[in-house]
């Protein structure tokens, strides 16, 4: 049941950011601007539970994030997963954020590719109890099709169409939101660099400079 508006939501975009690129950054900014979010935090994981160990170290991934948002006050970094030992389970992260934020609405931003794998995540059923989920467009994934398929499952009762619904409760809603489609992935960037080619214009210039300086992904 919807309540009176609480506070403007806080949103997180979790990821390995190996490396951070314009697909992450533009998505985070558009979600902030278009959904009435007070703050979007980029949240790098330490040990991803569902995939291999990242190529860059946690410190290097964090530094790339710092460089990427140095001039952008709309975005910030949340380091809690890097400070926690063991696998970076999102449910633990959301519990810790919930303690910090009280009743403030919390949104978990996920690309469509991540959302289709959500039911593989550790204790995934608890995630909508702790946060709203904002599913964003990613080239190669049909948002409408995912939405229709998801309608069969737990999403059906949680689906909302209006961003205002996110501010009306602290967790539990799912919103599908199209963002500018940018067919950029960290995997493709790593492969480009490994092939001896330039990754310029896929990520911020300062991040590309850092990658070359640190000789990453070669
Ligand atoms: P990799 O290729 O190594 O899997 P990635 O580019 O998918 O990396 P992640 O750090 O794994 O980046 O992604 C973090 C989050 O950002 C995920 O929810 C993912 O869906 C989303 N995301 C990544 N790239 C894009 C993009 N180009 N457009 C929209 N969302 C994206």
PDB file of N, CA, C and O in Angstrom, residues 64 70 74 103 108 123 146 150 165 175 189 196 209 218:
ATOM      1  N   UNK A  64      39.800   4.129 -10.437  1.00  0.00           N
ATOM      2  CA  UNK A  64      39.184   4.453 -11.734  1.00  0.00           C
ATOM      3  C   UNK A  64      37.823   5.116 -11.525  1.00  0.00           C
ATOM      4  O   UNK A  64      37.459   6.061 -12.233  1.00  0.00           O
ATOM      5  N   UNK A  70      35.231  12.539 -10.772  1.00  0.00           N
ATOM      6  CA  UNK A  70      35.894  13.662 -10.091  1.00  0.00           C
ATOM      7  C   UNK A  70      35.176  14.989 -10.334  1.00  0.00           C
ATOM      8  O   UNK A  70      35.109  15.832  -9.445  1.00  0.00           O
ATOM      9  N   UNK A  74      26.827  14.842  -9.072  1.00  0.00           N
ATOM     10  CA  UNK A  74      25.588  14.051  -8.980  1.00  0.00           C
ATOM     11  C   UNK A  74      25.863  12.608  -8.552  1.00  0.00           C
ATOM     12  O   UNK A  74      24.966  11.906  -8.105  1.00  0.00           O
ATOM     13  N   UNK A 103      14.025   4.764   6.954  1.00  0.00           N
ATOM     14  CA  UNK A 103      12.884   4.558   6.044  1.00  0.00           C
ATOM     15  C   UNK A 103      13.079   5.183   4.660  1.00  0.00           C
ATOM     16  O   UNK A 103      12.208   5.076   3.805  1.00  0.00           O
ATOM     17  N   UNK A 108      17.801  -0.121  -6.089  1.00  0.00           N
ATOM     18  CA  UNK A 108      18.914  -0.872  -6.662  1.00  0.00           C
ATOM     19  C   UNK A 108      18.771  -0.786  -8.179  1.00  0.00           C
ATOM     20  O   UNK A 108      17.776  -1.255  -8.742  1.00  0.00           O
ATOM     21  N   UNK A 123      20.190 -15.328  -1.489  1.00  0.00           N
ATOM     22  CA  UNK A 123      19.020 -14.815  -0.753  1.00  0.00           C
ATOM     23  C   UNK A 123      18.276 -13.725  -1.538  1.00  0.00           C
ATOM     24  O   UNK A 123      17.875 -12.708  -0.989  1.00  0.00           O
ATOM     25  N   UNK A 146      11.599  -8.778 -21.432  1.00  0.00           N
ATOM     26  CA  UNK A 146      11.971  -9.152 -20.066  1.00  0.00           C
ATOM     27  C   UNK A 146      10.828  -8.805 -19.121  1.00  0.00           C
ATOM     28  O   UNK A 146      10.455  -9.575 -18.241  1.00  0.00           O
ATOM     29  N   UNK A 150       8.920 -11.435 -16.986  1.00  0.00           N
ATOM     30  CA  UNK A 150       8.993 -11.246 -15.536  1.00  0.00           C
ATOM     31  C   UNK A 150       7.600 -11.132 -14.932  1.00  0.00           C
ATOM     32  O   UNK A 150       7.391 -11.462 -13.764  1.00  0.00           O
ATOM     33  N   UNK A 165       6.170   6.566  -7.601  1.00  0.00           N
ATOM     34  CA  UNK A 165       5.868   5.442  -6.712  1.00  0.00           C
ATOM     35  C   UNK A 165       7.094   5.027  -5.903  1.00  0.00           C
ATOM     36  O   UNK A 165       6.971   4.440  -4.827  1.00  0.00           O
ATOM     37  N   UNK A 175      10.569  -0.963 -11.221  1.00  0.00           N
ATOM     38  CA  UNK A 175      10.302  -0.023 -12.310  1.00  0.00           C
ATOM     39  C   UNK A 175      11.256  -0.342 -13.461  1.00  0.00           C
ATOM     40  O   UNK A 175      12.459  -0.479 -13.245  1.00  0.00           O
ATOM     41  N   UNK A 189      35.836  -3.815 -23.472  1.00  0.00           N
ATOM     42  CA  UNK A 189      36.962  -2.882 -23.265  1.00  0.00           C
ATOM     43  C   UNK A 189      38.234  -3.671 -22.939  1.00  0.00           C
ATOM     44  O   UNK A 189      39.299  -3.426 -23.519  1.00  0.00           O
ATOM     45  N   UNK A 196      45.573  -4.935 -28.125  1.00  0.00           N
ATOM     46  CA  UNK A 196      46.516  -3.871 -28.455  1.00  0.00           C
ATOM     47  C   UNK A 196      45.867  -2.637 -29.054  1.00  0.00           C
ATOM     48  O   UNK A 196      46.546  -1.793 -29.632  1.00  0.00           O
ATOM     49  N   UNK A 209      43.653   6.981 -19.340  1.00  0.00           N
ATOM     50  CA  UNK A 209      45.037   7.364 -19.027  1.00  0.00           C
ATOM     51  C   UNK A 209      45.574   6.489 -17.875  1.00  0.00           C
ATOM     52  O   UNK A 209      46.690   5.956 -17.948  1.00  0.00           O
ATOM     53  N   UNK A 218      46.379  -5.941 -20.190  1.00  0.00           N
ATOM     54  CA  UNK A 218      47.204  -6.223 -21.397  1.00  0.00           C
ATOM     55  C   UNK A 218      47.507  -7.700 -21.555  1.00  0.00           C
ATOM     56  O   UNK A 218      47.347  -8.465 -20.648  1.00  0.00           O
TER      57      UNK A 218
END
